[in-house]
PDB file of N, CA and C in Angstrom:
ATOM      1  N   UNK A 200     -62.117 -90.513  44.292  1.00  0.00           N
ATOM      2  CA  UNK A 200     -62.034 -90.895  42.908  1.00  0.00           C
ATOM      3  C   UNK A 200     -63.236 -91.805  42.620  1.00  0.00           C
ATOM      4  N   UNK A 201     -64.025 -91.407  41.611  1.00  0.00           N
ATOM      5  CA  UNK A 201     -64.955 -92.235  41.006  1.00  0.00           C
ATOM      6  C   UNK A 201     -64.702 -93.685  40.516  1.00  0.00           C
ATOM      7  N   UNK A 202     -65.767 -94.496  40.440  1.00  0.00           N
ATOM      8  CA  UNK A 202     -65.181 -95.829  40.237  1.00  0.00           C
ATOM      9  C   UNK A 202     -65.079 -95.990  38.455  1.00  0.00           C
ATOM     10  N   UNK A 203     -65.665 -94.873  37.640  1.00  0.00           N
ATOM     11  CA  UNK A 203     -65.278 -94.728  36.442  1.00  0.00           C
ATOM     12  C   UNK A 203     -63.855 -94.079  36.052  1.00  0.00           C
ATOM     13  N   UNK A 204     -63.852 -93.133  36.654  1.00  0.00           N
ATOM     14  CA  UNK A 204     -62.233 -93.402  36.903  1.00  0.00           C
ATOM     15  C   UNK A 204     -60.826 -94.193  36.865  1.00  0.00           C
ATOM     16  N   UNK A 205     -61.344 -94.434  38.170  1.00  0.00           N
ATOM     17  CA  UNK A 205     -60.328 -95.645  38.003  1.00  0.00           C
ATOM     18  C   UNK A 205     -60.821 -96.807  37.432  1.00  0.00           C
ATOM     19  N   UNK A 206     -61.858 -97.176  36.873  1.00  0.00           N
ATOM     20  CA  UNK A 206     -61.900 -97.932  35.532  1.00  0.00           C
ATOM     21  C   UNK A 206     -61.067 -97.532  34.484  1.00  0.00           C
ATOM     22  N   UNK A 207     -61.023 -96.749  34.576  1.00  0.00           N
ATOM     23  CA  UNK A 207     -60.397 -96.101  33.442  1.00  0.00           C
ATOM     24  C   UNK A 207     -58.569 -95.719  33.310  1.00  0.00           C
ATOM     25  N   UNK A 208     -58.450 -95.253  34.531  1.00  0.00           N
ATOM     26  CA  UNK A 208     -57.097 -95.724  34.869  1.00  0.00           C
ATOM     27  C   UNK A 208     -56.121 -96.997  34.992  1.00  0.00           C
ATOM     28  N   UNK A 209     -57.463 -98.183  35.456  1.00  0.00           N
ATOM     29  CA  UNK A 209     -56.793 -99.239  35.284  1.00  0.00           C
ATOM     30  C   UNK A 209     -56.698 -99.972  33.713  1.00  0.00           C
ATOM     31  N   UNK A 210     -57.269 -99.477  32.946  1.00  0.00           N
ATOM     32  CA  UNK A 210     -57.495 -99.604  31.807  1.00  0.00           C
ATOM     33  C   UNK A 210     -56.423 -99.201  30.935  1.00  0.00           C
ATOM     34  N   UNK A 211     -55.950 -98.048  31.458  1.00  0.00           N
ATOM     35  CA  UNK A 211     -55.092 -97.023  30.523  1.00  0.00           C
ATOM     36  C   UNK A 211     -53.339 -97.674  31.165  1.00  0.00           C
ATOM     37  N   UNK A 212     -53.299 -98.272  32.322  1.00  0.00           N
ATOM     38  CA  UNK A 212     -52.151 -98.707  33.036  1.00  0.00           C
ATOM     39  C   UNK A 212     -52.445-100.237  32.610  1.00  0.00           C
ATOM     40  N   UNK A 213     -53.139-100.822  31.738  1.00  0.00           N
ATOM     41  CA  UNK A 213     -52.977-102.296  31.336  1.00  0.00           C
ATOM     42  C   UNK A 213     -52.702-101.706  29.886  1.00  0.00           C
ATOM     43  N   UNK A 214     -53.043-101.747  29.104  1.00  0.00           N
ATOM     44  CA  UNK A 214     -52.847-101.197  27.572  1.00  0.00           C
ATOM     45  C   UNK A 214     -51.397-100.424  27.837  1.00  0.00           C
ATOM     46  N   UNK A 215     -50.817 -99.626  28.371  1.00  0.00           N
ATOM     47  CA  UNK A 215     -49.544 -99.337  28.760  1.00  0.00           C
ATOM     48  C   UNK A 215     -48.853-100.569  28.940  1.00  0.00           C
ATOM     49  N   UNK A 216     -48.930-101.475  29.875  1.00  0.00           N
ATOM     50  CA  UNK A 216     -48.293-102.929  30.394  1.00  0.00           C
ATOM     51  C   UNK A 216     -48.196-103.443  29.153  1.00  0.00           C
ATOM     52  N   UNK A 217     -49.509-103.777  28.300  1.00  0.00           N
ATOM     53  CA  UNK A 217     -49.635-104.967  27.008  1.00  0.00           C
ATOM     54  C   UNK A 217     -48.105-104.379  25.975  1.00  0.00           C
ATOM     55  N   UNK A 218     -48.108-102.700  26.050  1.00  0.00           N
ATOM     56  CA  UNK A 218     -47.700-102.170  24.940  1.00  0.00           C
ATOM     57  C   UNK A 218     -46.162-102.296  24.939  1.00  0.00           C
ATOM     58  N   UNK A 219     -45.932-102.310  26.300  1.00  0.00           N
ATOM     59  CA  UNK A 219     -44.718-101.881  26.734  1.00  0.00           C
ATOM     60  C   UNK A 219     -43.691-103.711  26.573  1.00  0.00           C
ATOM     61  N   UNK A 220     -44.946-104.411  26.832  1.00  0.00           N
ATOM     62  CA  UNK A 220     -44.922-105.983  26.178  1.00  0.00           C
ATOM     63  C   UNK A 220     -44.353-106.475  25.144  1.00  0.00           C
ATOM     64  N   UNK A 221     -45.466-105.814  24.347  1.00  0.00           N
ATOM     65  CA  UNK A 221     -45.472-106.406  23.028  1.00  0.00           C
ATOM     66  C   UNK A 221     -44.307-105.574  21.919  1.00  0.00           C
ATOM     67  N   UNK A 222     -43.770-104.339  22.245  1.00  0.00           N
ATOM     68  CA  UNK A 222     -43.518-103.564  21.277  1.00  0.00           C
ATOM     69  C   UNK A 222     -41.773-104.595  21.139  1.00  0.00           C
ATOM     70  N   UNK A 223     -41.179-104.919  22.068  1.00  0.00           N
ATOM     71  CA  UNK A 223     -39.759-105.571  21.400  1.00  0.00           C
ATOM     72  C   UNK A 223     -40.372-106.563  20.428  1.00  0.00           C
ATOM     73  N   UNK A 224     -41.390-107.206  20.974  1.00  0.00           N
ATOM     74  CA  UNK A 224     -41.648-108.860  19.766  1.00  0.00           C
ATOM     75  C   UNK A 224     -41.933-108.219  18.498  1.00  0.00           C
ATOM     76  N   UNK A 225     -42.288-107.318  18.624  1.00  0.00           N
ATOM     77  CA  UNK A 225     -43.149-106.574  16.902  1.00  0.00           C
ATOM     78  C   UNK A 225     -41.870-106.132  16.507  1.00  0.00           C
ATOM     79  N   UNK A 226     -40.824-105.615  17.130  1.00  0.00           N
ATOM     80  CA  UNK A 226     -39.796-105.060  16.111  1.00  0.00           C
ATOM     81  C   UNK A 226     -39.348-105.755  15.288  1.00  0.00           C
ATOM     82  N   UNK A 227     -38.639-105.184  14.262  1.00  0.00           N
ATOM     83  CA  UNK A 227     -38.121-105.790  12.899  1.00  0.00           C
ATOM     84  C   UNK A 227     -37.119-106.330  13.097  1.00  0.00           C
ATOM     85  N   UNK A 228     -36.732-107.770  12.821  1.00  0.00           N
ATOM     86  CA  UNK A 228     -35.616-108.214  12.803  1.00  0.00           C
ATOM     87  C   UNK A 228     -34.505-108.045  12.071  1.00  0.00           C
ATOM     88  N   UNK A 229     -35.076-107.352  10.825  1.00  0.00           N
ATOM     89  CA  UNK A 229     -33.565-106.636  10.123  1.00  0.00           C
ATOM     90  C   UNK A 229     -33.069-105.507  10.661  1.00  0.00           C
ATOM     91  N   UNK A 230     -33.443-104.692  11.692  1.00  0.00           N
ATOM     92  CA  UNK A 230     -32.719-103.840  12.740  1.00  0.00           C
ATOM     93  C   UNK A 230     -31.466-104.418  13.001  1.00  0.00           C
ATOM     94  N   UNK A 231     -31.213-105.887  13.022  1.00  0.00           N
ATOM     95  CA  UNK A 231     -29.965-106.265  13.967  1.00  0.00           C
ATOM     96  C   UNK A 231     -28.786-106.343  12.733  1.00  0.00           C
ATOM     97  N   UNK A 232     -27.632-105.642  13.075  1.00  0.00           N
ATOM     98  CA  UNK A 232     -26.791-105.316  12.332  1.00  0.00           C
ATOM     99  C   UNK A 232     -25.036-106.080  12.684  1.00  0.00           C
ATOM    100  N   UNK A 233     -24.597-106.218  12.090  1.00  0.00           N
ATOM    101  CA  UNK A 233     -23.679-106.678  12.033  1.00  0.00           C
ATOM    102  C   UNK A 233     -21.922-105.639  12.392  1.00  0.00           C
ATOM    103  N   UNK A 234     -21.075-105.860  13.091  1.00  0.00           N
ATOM    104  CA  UNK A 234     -20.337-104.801  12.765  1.00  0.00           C
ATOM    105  C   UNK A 234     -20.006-104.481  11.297  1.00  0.00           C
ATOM    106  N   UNK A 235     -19.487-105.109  10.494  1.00  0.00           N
ATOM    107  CA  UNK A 235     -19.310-104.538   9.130  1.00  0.00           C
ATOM    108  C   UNK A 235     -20.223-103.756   8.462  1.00  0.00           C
ATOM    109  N   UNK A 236     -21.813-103.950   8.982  1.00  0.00           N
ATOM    110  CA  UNK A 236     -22.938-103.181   8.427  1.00  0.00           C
ATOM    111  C   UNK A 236     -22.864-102.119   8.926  1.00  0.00           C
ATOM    112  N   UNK A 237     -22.674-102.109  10.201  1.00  0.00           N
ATOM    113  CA  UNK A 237     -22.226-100.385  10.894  1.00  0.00           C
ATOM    114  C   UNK A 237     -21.518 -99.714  10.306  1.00  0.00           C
ATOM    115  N   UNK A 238     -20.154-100.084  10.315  1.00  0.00           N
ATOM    116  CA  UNK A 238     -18.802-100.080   9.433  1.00  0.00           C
ATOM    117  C   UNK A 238     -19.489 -99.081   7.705  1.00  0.00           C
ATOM    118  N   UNK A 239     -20.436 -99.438   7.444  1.00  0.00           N
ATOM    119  CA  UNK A 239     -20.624 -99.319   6.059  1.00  0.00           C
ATOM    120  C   UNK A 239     -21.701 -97.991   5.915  1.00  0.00           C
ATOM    121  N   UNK A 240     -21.476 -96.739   5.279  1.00  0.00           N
ATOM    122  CA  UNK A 240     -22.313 -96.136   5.437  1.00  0.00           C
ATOM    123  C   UNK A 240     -23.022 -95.990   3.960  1.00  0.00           C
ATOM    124  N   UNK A 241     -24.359 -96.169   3.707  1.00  0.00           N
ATOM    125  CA  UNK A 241     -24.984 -95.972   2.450  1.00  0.00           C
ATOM    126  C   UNK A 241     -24.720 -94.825   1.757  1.00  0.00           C
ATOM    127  N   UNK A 242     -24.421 -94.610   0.582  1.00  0.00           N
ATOM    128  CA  UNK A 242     -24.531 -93.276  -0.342  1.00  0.00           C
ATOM    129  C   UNK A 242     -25.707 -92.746  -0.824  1.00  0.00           C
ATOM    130  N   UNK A 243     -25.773 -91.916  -0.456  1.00  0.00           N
ATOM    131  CA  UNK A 243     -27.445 -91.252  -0.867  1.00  0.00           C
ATOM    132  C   UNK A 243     -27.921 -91.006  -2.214  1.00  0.00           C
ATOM    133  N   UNK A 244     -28.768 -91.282  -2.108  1.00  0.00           N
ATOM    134  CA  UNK A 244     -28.965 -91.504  -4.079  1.00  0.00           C
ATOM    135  C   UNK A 244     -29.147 -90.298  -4.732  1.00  0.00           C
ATOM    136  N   UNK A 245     -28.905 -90.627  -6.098  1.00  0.00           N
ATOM    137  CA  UNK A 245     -28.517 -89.524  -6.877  1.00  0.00           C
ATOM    138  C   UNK A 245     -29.511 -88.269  -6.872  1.00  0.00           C
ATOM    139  N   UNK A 246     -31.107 -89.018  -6.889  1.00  0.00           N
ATOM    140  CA  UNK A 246     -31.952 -88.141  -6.907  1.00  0.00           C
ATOM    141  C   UNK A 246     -32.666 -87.727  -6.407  1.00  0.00           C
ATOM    142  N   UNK A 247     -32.281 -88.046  -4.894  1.00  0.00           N
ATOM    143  CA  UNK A 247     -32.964 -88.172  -3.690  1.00  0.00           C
ATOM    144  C   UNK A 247     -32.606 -86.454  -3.207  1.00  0.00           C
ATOM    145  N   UNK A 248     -33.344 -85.805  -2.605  1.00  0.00           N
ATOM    146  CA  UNK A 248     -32.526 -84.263  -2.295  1.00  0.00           C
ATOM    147  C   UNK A 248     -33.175 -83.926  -0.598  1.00  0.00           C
ATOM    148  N   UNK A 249     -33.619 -85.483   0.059  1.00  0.00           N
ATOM    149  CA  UNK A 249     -33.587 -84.925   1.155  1.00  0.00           C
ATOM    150  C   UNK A 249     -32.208 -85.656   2.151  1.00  0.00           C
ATOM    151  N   UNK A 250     -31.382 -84.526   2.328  1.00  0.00           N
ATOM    152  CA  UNK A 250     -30.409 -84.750   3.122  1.00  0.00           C
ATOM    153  C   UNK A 250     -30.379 -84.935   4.130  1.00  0.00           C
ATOM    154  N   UNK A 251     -31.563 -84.916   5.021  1.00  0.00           N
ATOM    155  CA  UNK A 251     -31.703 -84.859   6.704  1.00  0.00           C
ATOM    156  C   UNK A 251     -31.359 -85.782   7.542  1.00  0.00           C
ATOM    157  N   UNK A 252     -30.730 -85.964   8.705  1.00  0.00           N
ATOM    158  CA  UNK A 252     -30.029 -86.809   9.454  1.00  0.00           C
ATOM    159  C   UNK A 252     -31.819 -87.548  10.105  1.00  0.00           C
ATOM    160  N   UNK A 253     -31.526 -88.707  10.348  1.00  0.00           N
ATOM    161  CA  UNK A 253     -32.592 -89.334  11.019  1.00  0.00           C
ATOM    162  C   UNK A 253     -32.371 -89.203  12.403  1.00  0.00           C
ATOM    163  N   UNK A 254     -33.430 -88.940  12.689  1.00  0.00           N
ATOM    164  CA  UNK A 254     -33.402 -88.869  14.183  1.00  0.00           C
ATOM    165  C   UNK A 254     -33.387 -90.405  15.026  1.00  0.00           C
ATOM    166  N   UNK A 255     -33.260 -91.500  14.564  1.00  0.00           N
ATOM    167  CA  UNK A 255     -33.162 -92.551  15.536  1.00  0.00           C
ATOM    168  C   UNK A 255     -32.825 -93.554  14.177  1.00  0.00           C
ATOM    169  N   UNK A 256     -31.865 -94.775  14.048  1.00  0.00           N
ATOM    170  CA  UNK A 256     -31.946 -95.753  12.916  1.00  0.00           C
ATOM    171  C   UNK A 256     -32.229 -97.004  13.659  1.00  0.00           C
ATOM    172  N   UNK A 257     -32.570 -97.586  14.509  1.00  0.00           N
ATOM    173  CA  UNK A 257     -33.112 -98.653  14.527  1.00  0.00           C
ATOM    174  C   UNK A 257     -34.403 -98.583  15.335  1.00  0.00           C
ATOM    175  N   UNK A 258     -35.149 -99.802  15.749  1.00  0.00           N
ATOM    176  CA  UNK A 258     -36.503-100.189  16.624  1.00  0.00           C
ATOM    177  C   UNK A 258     -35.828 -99.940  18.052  1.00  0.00           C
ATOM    178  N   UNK A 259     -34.838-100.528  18.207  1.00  0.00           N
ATOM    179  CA  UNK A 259     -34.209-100.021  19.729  1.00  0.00           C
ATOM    180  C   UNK A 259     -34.471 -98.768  20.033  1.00  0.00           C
ATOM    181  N   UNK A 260     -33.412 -97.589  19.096  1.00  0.00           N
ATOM    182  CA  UNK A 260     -32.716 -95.920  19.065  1.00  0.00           C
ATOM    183  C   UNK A 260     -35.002 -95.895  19.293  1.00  0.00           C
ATOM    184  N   UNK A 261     -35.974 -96.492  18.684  1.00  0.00           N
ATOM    185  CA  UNK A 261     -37.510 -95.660  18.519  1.00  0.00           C
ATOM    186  C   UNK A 261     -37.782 -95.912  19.688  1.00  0.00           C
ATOM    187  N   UNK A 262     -37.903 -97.239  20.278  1.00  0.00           N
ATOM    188  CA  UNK A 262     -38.373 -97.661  21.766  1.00  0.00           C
ATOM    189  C   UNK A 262     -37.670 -96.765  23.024  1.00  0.00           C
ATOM    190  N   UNK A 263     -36.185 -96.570  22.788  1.00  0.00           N
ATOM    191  CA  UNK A 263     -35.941 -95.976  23.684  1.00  0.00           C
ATOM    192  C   UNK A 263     -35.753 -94.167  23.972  1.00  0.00           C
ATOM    193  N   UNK A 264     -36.261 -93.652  22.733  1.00  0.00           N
ATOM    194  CA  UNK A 264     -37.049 -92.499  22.377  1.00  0.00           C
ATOM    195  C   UNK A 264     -38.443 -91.988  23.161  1.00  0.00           C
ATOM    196  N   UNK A 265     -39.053 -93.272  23.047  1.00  0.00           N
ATOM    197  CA  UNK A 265     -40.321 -93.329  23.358  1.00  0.00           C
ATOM    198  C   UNK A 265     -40.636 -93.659  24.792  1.00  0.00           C
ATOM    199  N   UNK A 266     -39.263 -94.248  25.554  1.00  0.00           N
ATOM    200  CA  UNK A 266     -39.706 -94.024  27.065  1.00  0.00           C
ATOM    201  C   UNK A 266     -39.028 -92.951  27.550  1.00  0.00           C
ATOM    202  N   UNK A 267     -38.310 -92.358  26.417  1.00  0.00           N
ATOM    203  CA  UNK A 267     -38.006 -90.894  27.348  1.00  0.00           C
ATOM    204  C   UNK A 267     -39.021 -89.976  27.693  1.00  0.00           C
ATOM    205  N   UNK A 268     -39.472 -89.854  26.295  1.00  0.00           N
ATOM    206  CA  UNK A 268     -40.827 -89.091  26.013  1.00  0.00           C
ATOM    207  C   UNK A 268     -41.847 -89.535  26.971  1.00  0.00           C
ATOM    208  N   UNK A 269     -42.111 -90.394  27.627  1.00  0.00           N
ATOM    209  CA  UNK A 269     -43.105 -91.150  28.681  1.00  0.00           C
ATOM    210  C   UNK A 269     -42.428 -90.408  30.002  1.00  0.00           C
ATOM    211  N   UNK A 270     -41.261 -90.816  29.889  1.00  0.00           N
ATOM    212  CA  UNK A 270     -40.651 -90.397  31.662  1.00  0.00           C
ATOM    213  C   UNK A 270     -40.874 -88.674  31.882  1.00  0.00           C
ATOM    214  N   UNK A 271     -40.890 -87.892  30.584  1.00  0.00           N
ATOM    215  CA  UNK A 271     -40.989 -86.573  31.027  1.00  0.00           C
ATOM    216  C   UNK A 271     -42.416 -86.297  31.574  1.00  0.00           C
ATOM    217  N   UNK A 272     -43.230 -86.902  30.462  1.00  0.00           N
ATOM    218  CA  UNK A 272     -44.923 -86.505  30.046  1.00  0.00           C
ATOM    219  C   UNK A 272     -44.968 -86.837  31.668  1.00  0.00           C
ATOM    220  N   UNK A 273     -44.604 -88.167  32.279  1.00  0.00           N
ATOM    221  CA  UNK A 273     -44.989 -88.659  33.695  1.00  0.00           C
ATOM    222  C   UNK A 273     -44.636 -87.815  34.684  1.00  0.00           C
ATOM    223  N   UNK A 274     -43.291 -86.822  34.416  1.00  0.00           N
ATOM    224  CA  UNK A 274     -42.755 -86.206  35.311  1.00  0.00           C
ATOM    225  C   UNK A 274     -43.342 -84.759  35.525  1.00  0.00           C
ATOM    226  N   UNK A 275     -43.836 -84.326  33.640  1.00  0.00           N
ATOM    227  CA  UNK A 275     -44.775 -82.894  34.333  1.00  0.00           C
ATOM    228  C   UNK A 275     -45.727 -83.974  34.506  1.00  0.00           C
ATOM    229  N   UNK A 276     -46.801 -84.558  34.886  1.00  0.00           N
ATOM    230  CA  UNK A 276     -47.888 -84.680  34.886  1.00  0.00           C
ATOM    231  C   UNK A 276     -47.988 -84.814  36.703  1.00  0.00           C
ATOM    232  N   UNK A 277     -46.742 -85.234  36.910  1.00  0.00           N
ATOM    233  CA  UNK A 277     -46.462 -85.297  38.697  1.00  0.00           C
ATOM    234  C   UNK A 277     -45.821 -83.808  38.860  1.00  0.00           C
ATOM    235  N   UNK A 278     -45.511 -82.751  38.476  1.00  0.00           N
ATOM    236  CA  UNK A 278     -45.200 -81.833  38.603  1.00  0.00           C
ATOM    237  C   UNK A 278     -46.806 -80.900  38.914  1.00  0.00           C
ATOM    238  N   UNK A 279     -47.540 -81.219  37.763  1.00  0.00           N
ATOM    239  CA  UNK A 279     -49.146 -79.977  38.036  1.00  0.00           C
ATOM    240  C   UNK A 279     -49.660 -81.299  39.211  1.00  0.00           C
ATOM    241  N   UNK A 280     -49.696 -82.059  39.173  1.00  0.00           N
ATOM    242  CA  UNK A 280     -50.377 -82.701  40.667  1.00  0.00           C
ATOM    243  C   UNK A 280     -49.846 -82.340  42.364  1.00  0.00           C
ATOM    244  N   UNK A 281     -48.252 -82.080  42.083  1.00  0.00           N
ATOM    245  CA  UNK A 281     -47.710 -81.482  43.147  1.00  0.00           C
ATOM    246  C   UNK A 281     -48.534 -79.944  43.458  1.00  0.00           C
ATOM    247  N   UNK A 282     -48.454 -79.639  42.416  1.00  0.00           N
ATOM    248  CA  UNK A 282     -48.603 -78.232  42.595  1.00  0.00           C
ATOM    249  C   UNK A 282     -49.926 -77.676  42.485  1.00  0.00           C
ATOM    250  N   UNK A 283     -51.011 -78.435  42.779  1.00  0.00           N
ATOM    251  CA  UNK A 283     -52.131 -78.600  43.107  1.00  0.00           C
ATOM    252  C   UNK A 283     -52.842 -78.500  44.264  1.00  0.00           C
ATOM    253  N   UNK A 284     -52.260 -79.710  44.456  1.00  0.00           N
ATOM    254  CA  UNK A 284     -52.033 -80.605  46.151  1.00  0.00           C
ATOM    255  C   UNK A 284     -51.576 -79.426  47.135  1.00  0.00           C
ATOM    256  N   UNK A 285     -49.995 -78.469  46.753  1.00  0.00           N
ATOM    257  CA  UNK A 285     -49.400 -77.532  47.598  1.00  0.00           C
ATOM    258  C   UNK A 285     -50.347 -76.616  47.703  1.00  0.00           C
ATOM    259  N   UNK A 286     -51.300 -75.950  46.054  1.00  0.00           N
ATOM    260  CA  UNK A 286     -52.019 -74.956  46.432  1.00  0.00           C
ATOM    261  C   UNK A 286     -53.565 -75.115  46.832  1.00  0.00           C
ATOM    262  N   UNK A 287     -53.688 -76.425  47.683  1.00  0.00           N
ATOM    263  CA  UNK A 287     -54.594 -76.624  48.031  1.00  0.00           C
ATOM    264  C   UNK A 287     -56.080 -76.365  47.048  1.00  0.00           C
ATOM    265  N   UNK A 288     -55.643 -76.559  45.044  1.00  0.00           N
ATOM    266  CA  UNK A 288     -56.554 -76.533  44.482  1.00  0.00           C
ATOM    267  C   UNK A 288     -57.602 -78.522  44.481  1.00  0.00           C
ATOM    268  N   UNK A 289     -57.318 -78.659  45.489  1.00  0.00           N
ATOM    269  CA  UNK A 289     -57.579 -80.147  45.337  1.00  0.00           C
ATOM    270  C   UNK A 289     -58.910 -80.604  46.555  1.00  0.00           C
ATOM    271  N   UNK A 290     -60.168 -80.822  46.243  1.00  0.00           N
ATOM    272  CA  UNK A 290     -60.909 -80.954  46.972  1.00  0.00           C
ATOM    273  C   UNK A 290     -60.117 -81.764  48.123  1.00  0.00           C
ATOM    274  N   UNK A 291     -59.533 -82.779  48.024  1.00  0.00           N
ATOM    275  CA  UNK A 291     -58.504 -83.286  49.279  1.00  0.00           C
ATOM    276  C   UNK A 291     -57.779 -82.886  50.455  1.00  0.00           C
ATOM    277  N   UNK A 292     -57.134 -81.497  49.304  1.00  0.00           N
ATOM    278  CA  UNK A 292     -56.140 -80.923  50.067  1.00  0.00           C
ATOM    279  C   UNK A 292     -56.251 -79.284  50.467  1.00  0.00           C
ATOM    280  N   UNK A 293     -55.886 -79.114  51.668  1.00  0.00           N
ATOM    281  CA  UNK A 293     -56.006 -77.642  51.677  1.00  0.00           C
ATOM    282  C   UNK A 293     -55.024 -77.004  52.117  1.00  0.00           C
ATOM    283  N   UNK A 294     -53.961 -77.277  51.682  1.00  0.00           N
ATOM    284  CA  UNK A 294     -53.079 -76.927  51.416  1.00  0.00           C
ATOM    285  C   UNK A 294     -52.134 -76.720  52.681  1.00  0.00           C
ATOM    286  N   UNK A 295     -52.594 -76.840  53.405  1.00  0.00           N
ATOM    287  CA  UNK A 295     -51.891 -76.447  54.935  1.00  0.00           C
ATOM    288  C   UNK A 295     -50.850 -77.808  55.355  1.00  0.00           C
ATOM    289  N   UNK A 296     -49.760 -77.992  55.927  1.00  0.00           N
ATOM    290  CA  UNK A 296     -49.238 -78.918  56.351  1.00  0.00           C
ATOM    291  C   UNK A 296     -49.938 -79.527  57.389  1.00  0.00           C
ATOM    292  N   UNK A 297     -49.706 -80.815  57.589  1.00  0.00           N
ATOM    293  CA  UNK A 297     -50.399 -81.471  58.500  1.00  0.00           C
ATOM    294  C   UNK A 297     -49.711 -82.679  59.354  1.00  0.00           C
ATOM    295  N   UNK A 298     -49.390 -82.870  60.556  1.00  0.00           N
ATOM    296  CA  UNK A 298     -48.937 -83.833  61.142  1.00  0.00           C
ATOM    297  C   UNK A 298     -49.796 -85.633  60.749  1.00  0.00           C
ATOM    298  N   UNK A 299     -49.263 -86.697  60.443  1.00  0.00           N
ATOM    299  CA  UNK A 299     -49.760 -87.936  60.444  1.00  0.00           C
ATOM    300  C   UNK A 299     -49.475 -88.570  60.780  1.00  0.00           C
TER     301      UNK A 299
END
């Protein structure tokens, strides 16, 4: 691995760290609800005609959306590296098992 590279990796794994940081302090504090506010469901306005269910209602339901979406992206992205590595497309690897 080049040392631009992993410049660059370590770069992309700190900005991940900062984000993963900072994103509860930035959420909105009117997210936090009360039981009776739960309890209460809004009526949709008269002239409003999009009916669509939201896919997430608070900063929590988005954050924890958003590390699902991370855990998969991470999981194929370790899936084509496995399968790289096995088919020995990897200047590293040639695919053969090896005792260590």
């Amino acid at each position: 691995m080049n040392a631009r590279r992993k410049i660059t990796l370590v770069a992309i794994a700190t900005m991940a760290a900062f984000a993963l940081m900072v994103t509860p302090a930035l959420a909105d504090t009117g997210a936090v609800a009360t039981a009776v506010d739960l309890a209460v469901e809004e009526a949709p306005a008269g002239d409003d005609d999009d009916h669509r269910i939201a896919l997430v209602d608070t900063s929590r339901d988005r954050f924890g959306l958003l590390m699902w979406a991370l855990l998969f992206i991470g999981g194929a992205i370790a899936l084509i590296n496995a399968r790289k590595q096995l088919k020995g497309e990897r200047d590293q690897a040639s695919g053969e098992f090896r005792w260590r």
